[in-house]
Amino acid sequence: MPVSNVEGPVLAIAGGEDNPWPSTPQAQAIQPRLHADAAKATVEVLTYPAAGHGAATYPFQPAGVVGVHPVDGRTYHHGGTRAANAAARSDSRSRVIAFRADLP
């Protein structure tokens, strides 16, 4: 995502054991890529070291670590543990709600 054009606050949520892609380093790389003069483009990164790819989805859905792609039918290992994914989902949901409440 070309974040250099972002002009507002950003909340990035990442799992340290994300198997499909390196979400933690990617989330941490957002701030340096923003324009230095974009005062409104603040970044908050939430990292859940033991969580996988589903660290930021709805807490009331199953926190599985394996899924089947809806188009190609392949099985994907999302990483993390069920417990870590569930904890990340629960914590990140409340943080997203608080973040959105602070938006102008």
CSV table of N, CA and C in Angstrom, one decimal:
chain,number,residue,atom,x,y,z
A,1,MET,N,0.8,-1.2,0.0
A,1,MET,CA,0.0,0.0,0.0
A,1,MET,C,0.9,1.2,0.0
A,2,PRO,N,0.6,2.2,-0.9
A,2,PRO,CA,1.4,3.4,-0.9
A,2,PRO,C,1.0,4.4,0.2
A,3,VAL,N,1.7,4.2,1.4
A,3,VAL,CA,1.3,5.1,2.5
A,3,VAL,C,1.8,6.5,2.4
A,4,SER,N,2.6,6.8,1.5
A,4,SER,CA,3.2,8.1,1.4
A,4,SER,C,2.1,9.2,1.2
A,5,ASN,N,1.0,8.8,0.7
A,5,ASN,CA,-0.1,9.8,0.5
A,5,ASN,C,-1.1,9.9,1.7
A,6,VAL,N,-0.9,9.1,2.7
A,6,VAL,CA,-1.8,9.1,3.9
A,6,VAL,C,-1.7,10.5,4.6
A,7,GLU,N,-2.9,11.0,4.9
A,7,GLU,CA,-2.9,12.3,5.6
A,7,GLU,C,-3.6,12.2,6.9
A,8,GLY,N,-4.0,11.1,7.4
A,8,GLY,CA,-4.7,10.9,8.6
A,8,GLY,C,-4.0,9.9,9.5
A,9,PRO,N,-4.6,9.6,10.7
A,9,PRO,CA,-4.0,8.6,11.6
A,9,PRO,C,-4.2,7.2,11.0
A,10,VAL,N,-3.2,6.4,11.4
A,10,VAL,CA,-3.2,5.0,11.0
A,10,VAL,C,-3.1,4.1,12.2
A,11,LEU,N,-3.9,3.0,12.2
A,11,LEU,CA,-3.7,2.0,13.2
A,11,LEU,C,-3.4,0.7,12.5
A,12,ALA,N,-2.2,0.1,12.8
A,12,ALA,CA,-1.8,-1.1,12.1
A,12,ALA,C,-1.8,-2.2,13.2
A,13,ILE,N,-2.3,-3.4,12.8
A,13,ILE,CA,-2.4,-4.5,13.8
A,13,ILE,C,-1.7,-5.7,13.1
A,14,ALA,N,-0.8,-6.3,13.9
A,14,ALA,CA,0.0,-7.4,13.3
A,14,ALA,C,0.3,-8.5,14.3
A,15,GLY,N,0.4,-9.7,13.7
A,15,GLY,CA,0.7,-10.9,14.5
A,15,GLY,C,2.1,-11.3,14.2
A,16,GLY,N,2.9,-11.5,15.3
A,16,GLY,CA,4.3,-11.9,15.1
A,16,GLY,C,4.5,-13.2,14.5
A,17,GLU,N,3.5,-14.1,14.5
A,17,GLU,CA,3.6,-15.4,13.9
A,17,GLU,C,2.8,-15.5,12.6
A,18,ASP,N,2.6,-14.4,12.0
A,18,ASP,CA,1.8,-14.4,10.7
A,18,ASP,C,2.5,-15.1,9.6
A,19,ASN,N,1.9,-16.2,9.2
A,19,ASN,CA,2.5,-17.1,8.2
A,19,ASN,C,2.4,-16.6,6.7
A,20,PRO,N,1.2,-16.1,6.4
A,20,PRO,CA,1.0,-15.6,5.0
A,20,PRO,C,1.9,-14.5,4.6
A,21,TRP,N,2.2,-13.6,5.5
A,21,TRP,CA,3.1,-12.5,5.1
A,21,TRP,C,3.7,-11.8,6.4
A,22,PRO,N,4.8,-11.1,6.2
A,22,PRO,CA,5.4,-10.5,7.4
A,22,PRO,C,4.7,-9.3,7.9
A,23,SER,N,3.6,-9.4,8.6
A,23,SER,CA,2.8,-8.3,9.0
A,23,SER,C,3.5,-7.4,10.0
A,24,THR,N,4.2,-7.9,10.9
A,24,THR,CA,4.8,-7.1,11.9
A,24,THR,C,5.9,-6.1,11.3
A,25,PRO,N,6.9,-6.6,10.5
A,25,PRO,CA,7.8,-5.7,9.9
A,25,PRO,C,7.1,-4.7,9.0
A,26,GLN,N,6.1,-5.2,8.3
A,26,GLN,CA,5.4,-4.3,7.3
A,26,GLN,C,4.6,-3.2,8.1
A,27,ALA,N,4.0,-3.5,9.2
A,27,ALA,CA,3.3,-2.5,10.0
A,27,ALA,C,4.3,-1.5,10.6
A,28,GLN,N,5.5,-2.0,11.1
A,28,GLN,CA,6.5,-1.1,11.6
A,28,GLN,C,7.1,-0.3,10.6
A,29,ALA,N,7.0,-0.6,9.3
A,29,ALA,CA,7.7,0.2,8.2
A,29,ALA,C,6.8,1.3,7.8
A,30,ILE,N,5.6,1.4,8.3
A,30,ILE,CA,4.7,2.5,7.8
A,30,ILE,C,5.2,3.8,8.2
A,31,GLN,N,5.5,4.1,9.4
A,31,GLN,CA,5.9,5.4,9.9
A,31,GLN,C,7.0,6.0,9.1
A,32,PRO,N,8.1,5.3,8.9
A,32,PRO,CA,9.2,6.0,8.1
A,32,PRO,C,8.8,6.3,6.6
A,33,ARG,N,7.8,5.7,6.1
A,33,ARG,CA,7.4,5.9,4.7
A,33,ARG,C,6.4,7.1,4.6
A,34,LEU,N,5.9,7.6,5.7
A,34,LEU,CA,5.0,8.7,5.6
A,34,LEU,C,5.8,10.0,5.4
A,35,HIS,N,5.2,10.9,4.7
A,35,HIS,CA,5.8,12.2,4.5
A,35,HIS,C,6.1,12.9,5.9
A,36,ALA,N,7.2,13.4,6.0
A,36,ALA,CA,7.6,14.1,7.3
A,36,ALA,C,6.7,15.2,7.6
A,37,ASP,N,6.2,15.9,6.6
A,37,ASP,CA,5.3,17.1,6.9
A,37,ASP,C,3.9,16.7,7.1
A,38,ALA,N,3.5,15.4,7.1
A,38,ALA,CA,2.1,15.0,7.3
A,38,ALA,C,1.9,14.9,8.8
A,39,ALA,N,1.6,16.0,9.4
A,39,ALA,CA,1.5,16.1,10.9
A,39,ALA,C,0.3,15.2,11.3
A,40,LYS,N,-0.7,15.1,10.5
A,40,LYS,CA,-1.9,14.3,10.9
A,40,LYS,C,-1.8,12.9,10.7
A,41,ALA,N,-0.7,12.5,10.1
A,41,ALA,CA,-0.5,11.1,9.7
A,41,ALA,C,0.3,10.4,10.8
A,42,THR,N,-0.3,10.2,12.0
A,42,THR,CA,0.3,9.5,13.1
A,42,THR,C,0.0,8.0,12.9
A,43,VAL,N,0.9,7.2,13.4
A,43,VAL,CA,0.8,5.7,13.3
A,43,VAL,C,0.9,5.1,14.7
A,44,GLU,N,-0.1,4.2,14.9
A,44,GLU,CA,0.0,3.4,16.1
A,44,GLU,C,0.0,1.9,15.6
A,45,VAL,N,1.0,1.2,16.1
A,45,VAL,CA,1.2,-0.2,15.7
A,45,VAL,C,1.0,-1.1,16.9
A,46,LEU,N,0.0,-2.0,16.7
A,46,LEU,CA,-0.3,-3.0,17.8
A,46,LEU,C,0.3,-4.3,17.3
A,47,THR,N,1.3,-4.9,18.0
A,47,THR,CA,1.9,-6.1,17.7
A,47,THR,C,1.6,-7.2,18.7
A,48,TYR,N,1.1,-8.3,18.3
A,48,TYR,CA,0.8,-9.4,19.1
A,48,TYR,C,1.8,-10.6,18.8
A,49,PRO,N,2.9,-10.7,19.5
A,49,PRO,CA,4.0,-11.6,19.1
A,49,PRO,C,3.6,-13.1,18.9
A,50,ALA,N,2.6,-13.6,19.6
A,50,ALA,CA,2.3,-15.0,19.4
A,50,ALA,C,1.1,-15.2,18.5
A,51,ALA,N,0.5,-14.2,18.0
A,51,ALA,CA,-0.7,-14.3,17.2
A,51,ALA,C,-0.3,-14.5,15.7
A,52,GLY,N,-1.2,-15.0,14.9
A,52,GLY,CA,-1.0,-15.2,13.5
A,52,GLY,C,-1.7,-14.2,12.7
A,53,HIS,N,-2.0,-14.6,11.5
A,53,HIS,CA,-2.6,-13.7,10.5
A,53,HIS,C,-3.9,-13.1,10.9
A,54,GLY,N,-4.7,-13.8,11.7
A,54,GLY,CA,-6.0,-13.3,12.1
A,54,GLY,C,-6.0,-12.5,13.4
A,55,ALA,N,-4.9,-11.8,13.7
A,55,ALA,CA,-4.8,-11.1,14.9
A,55,ALA,C,-5.9,-10.0,15.0
A,56,ALA,N,-6.4,-9.5,14.0
A,56,ALA,CA,-7.3,-8.3,14.0
A,56,ALA,C,-8.7,-8.5,13.5
A,57,THR,N,-9.1,-9.8,13.5
A,57,THR,CA,-10.5,-10.0,13.0
A,57,THR,C,-11.4,-10.0,14.2
A,58,TYR,N,-12.7,-10.3,13.9
A,58,TYR,CA,-13.7,-10.2,15.0
A,58,TYR,C,-13.5,-11.2,16.1
A,59,PRO,N,-13.6,-10.7,17.4
A,59,PRO,CA,-13.3,-11.6,18.5
A,59,PRO,C,-14.4,-12.7,18.7
A,60,PHE,N,-15.5,-12.5,18.1
A,60,PHE,CA,-16.6,-13.5,18.3
A,60,PHE,C,-16.6,-14.6,17.2
A,61,GLN,N,-15.6,-14.6,16.3
A,61,GLN,CA,-15.4,-15.6,15.3
A,61,GLN,C,-14.4,-16.6,15.8
A,62,PRO,N,-14.4,-17.9,15.3
A,62,PRO,CA,-13.4,-18.8,15.8
A,62,PRO,C,-12.0,-18.3,15.4
A,63,ALA,N,-11.1,-18.6,16.4
A,63,ALA,CA,-9.7,-18.1,16.2
A,63,ALA,C,-8.8,-19.2,15.7
A,64,GLY,N,-9.2,-19.8,14.6
A,64,GLY,CA,-8.4,-20.9,14.0
A,64,GLY,C,-7.1,-20.5,13.5
A,65,VAL,N,-6.2,-21.5,13.2
A,65,VAL,CA,-4.9,-21.2,12.7
A,65,VAL,C,-4.8,-21.8,11.3
A,66,VAL,N,-5.8,-22.4,10.8
A,66,VAL,CA,-5.8,-23.0,9.4
A,66,VAL,C,-7.1,-22.6,8.8
A,67,GLY,N,-7.0,-22.2,7.5
A,67,GLY,CA,-8.2,-21.9,6.8
A,67,GLY,C,-8.1,-22.4,5.3
A,68,VAL,N,-9.2,-22.4,4.7
A,68,VAL,CA,-9.3,-22.8,3.3
A,68,VAL,C,-9.7,-21.6,2.5
A,69,HIS,N,-8.9,-21.4,1.4
A,69,HIS,CA,-9.1,-20.2,0.6
A,69,HIS,C,-10.5,-20.4,-0.1
A,70,PRO,N,-11.3,-19.4,-0.1
A,70,PRO,CA,-12.7,-19.5,-0.7
A,70,PRO,C,-12.7,-19.7,-2.3
A,71,VAL,N,-11.6,-19.3,-2.9
A,71,VAL,CA,-11.5,-19.3,-4.4
A,71,VAL,C,-10.8,-20.5,-4.9
A,72,ASP,N,-9.5,-20.7,-4.4
A,72,ASP,CA,-8.7,-21.8,-4.9
A,72,ASP,C,-8.8,-23.1,-4.1
A,73,GLY,N,-9.4,-23.0,-2.9
A,73,GLY,CA,-9.6,-24.3,-2.1
A,73,GLY,C,-8.4,-24.8,-1.4
A,74,ARG,N,-7.3,-24.0,-1.5
A,74,ARG,CA,-6.1,-24.5,-0.9
A,74,ARG,C,-6.1,-24.2,0.6
A,75,THR,N,-5.5,-25.1,1.4
A,75,THR,CA,-5.4,-24.9,2.9
A,75,THR,C,-4.2,-24.0,3.2
A,76,TYR,N,-4.5,-23.0,4.0
A,76,TYR,CA,-3.5,-22.0,4.4
A,76,TYR,C,-3.3,-22.1,6.0
A,77,HIS,N,-2.0,-22.1,6.4
A,77,HIS,CA,-1.7,-22.0,7.8
A,77,HIS,C,-1.4,-20.6,8.2
A,78,HIS,N,-2.3,-20.0,9.0
A,78,HIS,CA,-2.2,-18.6,9.3
A,78,HIS,C,-1.3,-18.3,10.4
A,79,GLY,N,-0.8,-19.3,11.1
A,79,GLY,CA,0.2,-19.0,12.2
A,79,GLY,C,-0.4,-18.7,13.5
A,80,GLY,N,0.4,-18.6,14.5
A,80,GLY,CA,0.0,-18.3,15.9
A,80,GLY,C,-0.7,-19.5,16.5
A,81,THR,N,-1.3,-19.3,17.7
A,81,THR,CA,-2.0,-20.3,18.4
A,81,THR,C,-3.5,-19.8,18.5
A,82,ARG,N,-4.4,-20.8,18.8
A,82,ARG,CA,-5.8,-20.4,19.0
A,82,ARG,C,-5.9,-19.4,20.1
A,83,ALA,N,-5.2,-19.7,21.2
A,83,ALA,CA,-5.3,-18.8,22.4
A,83,ALA,C,-4.7,-17.4,22.1
A,84,ALA,N,-3.6,-17.4,21.4
A,84,ALA,CA,-2.9,-16.1,21.1
A,84,ALA,C,-3.8,-15.3,20.1
A,85,ASN,N,-4.3,-16.0,19.1
A,85,ASN,CA,-5.2,-15.3,18.2
A,85,ASN,C,-6.4,-14.7,18.8
A,86,ALA,N,-7.0,-15.5,19.7
A,86,ALA,CA,-8.3,-15.1,20.4
A,86,ALA,C,-7.9,-13.8,21.3
A,87,ALA,N,-6.8,-13.9,22.0
A,87,ALA,CA,-6.5,-12.8,22.9
A,87,ALA,C,-6.2,-11.5,22.0
A,88,ALA,N,-5.5,-11.7,20.9
A,88,ALA,CA,-5.2,-10.5,20.0
A,88,ALA,C,-6.5,-9.9,19.5
A,89,ARG,N,-7.4,-10.8,19.1
A,89,ARG,CA,-8.6,-10.3,18.5
A,89,ARG,C,-9.4,-9.5,19.6
A,90,SER,N,-9.5,-10.1,20.8
A,90,SER,CA,-10.2,-9.4,21.8
A,90,SER,C,-9.6,-8.0,22.2
A,91,ASP,N,-8.3,-8.0,22.3
A,91,ASP,CA,-7.6,-6.7,22.7
A,91,ASP,C,-7.7,-5.7,21.5
A,92,SER,N,-7.4,-6.2,20.3
A,92,SER,CA,-7.4,-5.3,19.2
A,92,SER,C,-8.7,-4.7,18.9
A,93,ARG,N,-9.8,-5.4,19.1
A,93,ARG,CA,-11.1,-4.9,18.8
A,93,ARG,C,-11.4,-3.7,19.7
A,94,SER,N,-11.1,-3.8,21.0
A,94,SER,CA,-11.4,-2.6,21.9
A,94,SER,C,-10.4,-1.4,21.5
A,95,ARG,N,-9.2,-1.7,21.0
A,95,ARG,CA,-8.3,-0.7,20.6
A,95,ARG,C,-8.8,0.0,19.3
A,96,VAL,N,-9.4,-0.8,18.4
A,96,VAL,CA,-9.9,-0.2,17.2
A,96,VAL,C,-11.1,0.7,17.5
A,97,ILE,N,-11.9,0.3,18.4
A,97,ILE,CA,-13.1,1.1,18.8
A,97,ILE,C,-12.6,2.4,19.4
A,98,ALA,N,-11.6,2.4,20.3
A,98,ALA,CA,-11.1,3.6,20.9
A,98,ALA,C,-10.4,4.5,19.8
A,99,PHE,N,-9.7,3.9,18.9
A,99,PHE,CA,-9.0,4.6,17.8
A,99,PHE,C,-10.0,5.4,17.0
A,100,ARG,N,-11.1,4.7,16.6
A,100,ARG,CA,-12.1,5.3,15.8
A,100,ARG,C,-12.9,6.4,16.5
A,101,ALA,N,-13.0,6.2,17.8
A,101,ALA,CA,-13.7,7.2,18.6
A,101,ALA,C,-12.9,8.6,18.6
A,102,ASP,N,-11.6,8.5,18.5
A,102,ASP,CA,-10.8,9.7,18.5
A,102,ASP,C,-10.6,10.3,17.2
A,103,LEU,N,-11.1,9.7,16.1
A,103,LEU,CA,-11.0,10.3,14.8
A,103,LEU,C,-11.9,11.6,14.7
A,104,PRO,N,-11.4,12.6,13.9
A,104,PRO,CA,-12.1,13.8,13.8
A,104,PRO,C,-13.4,13.6,13.0
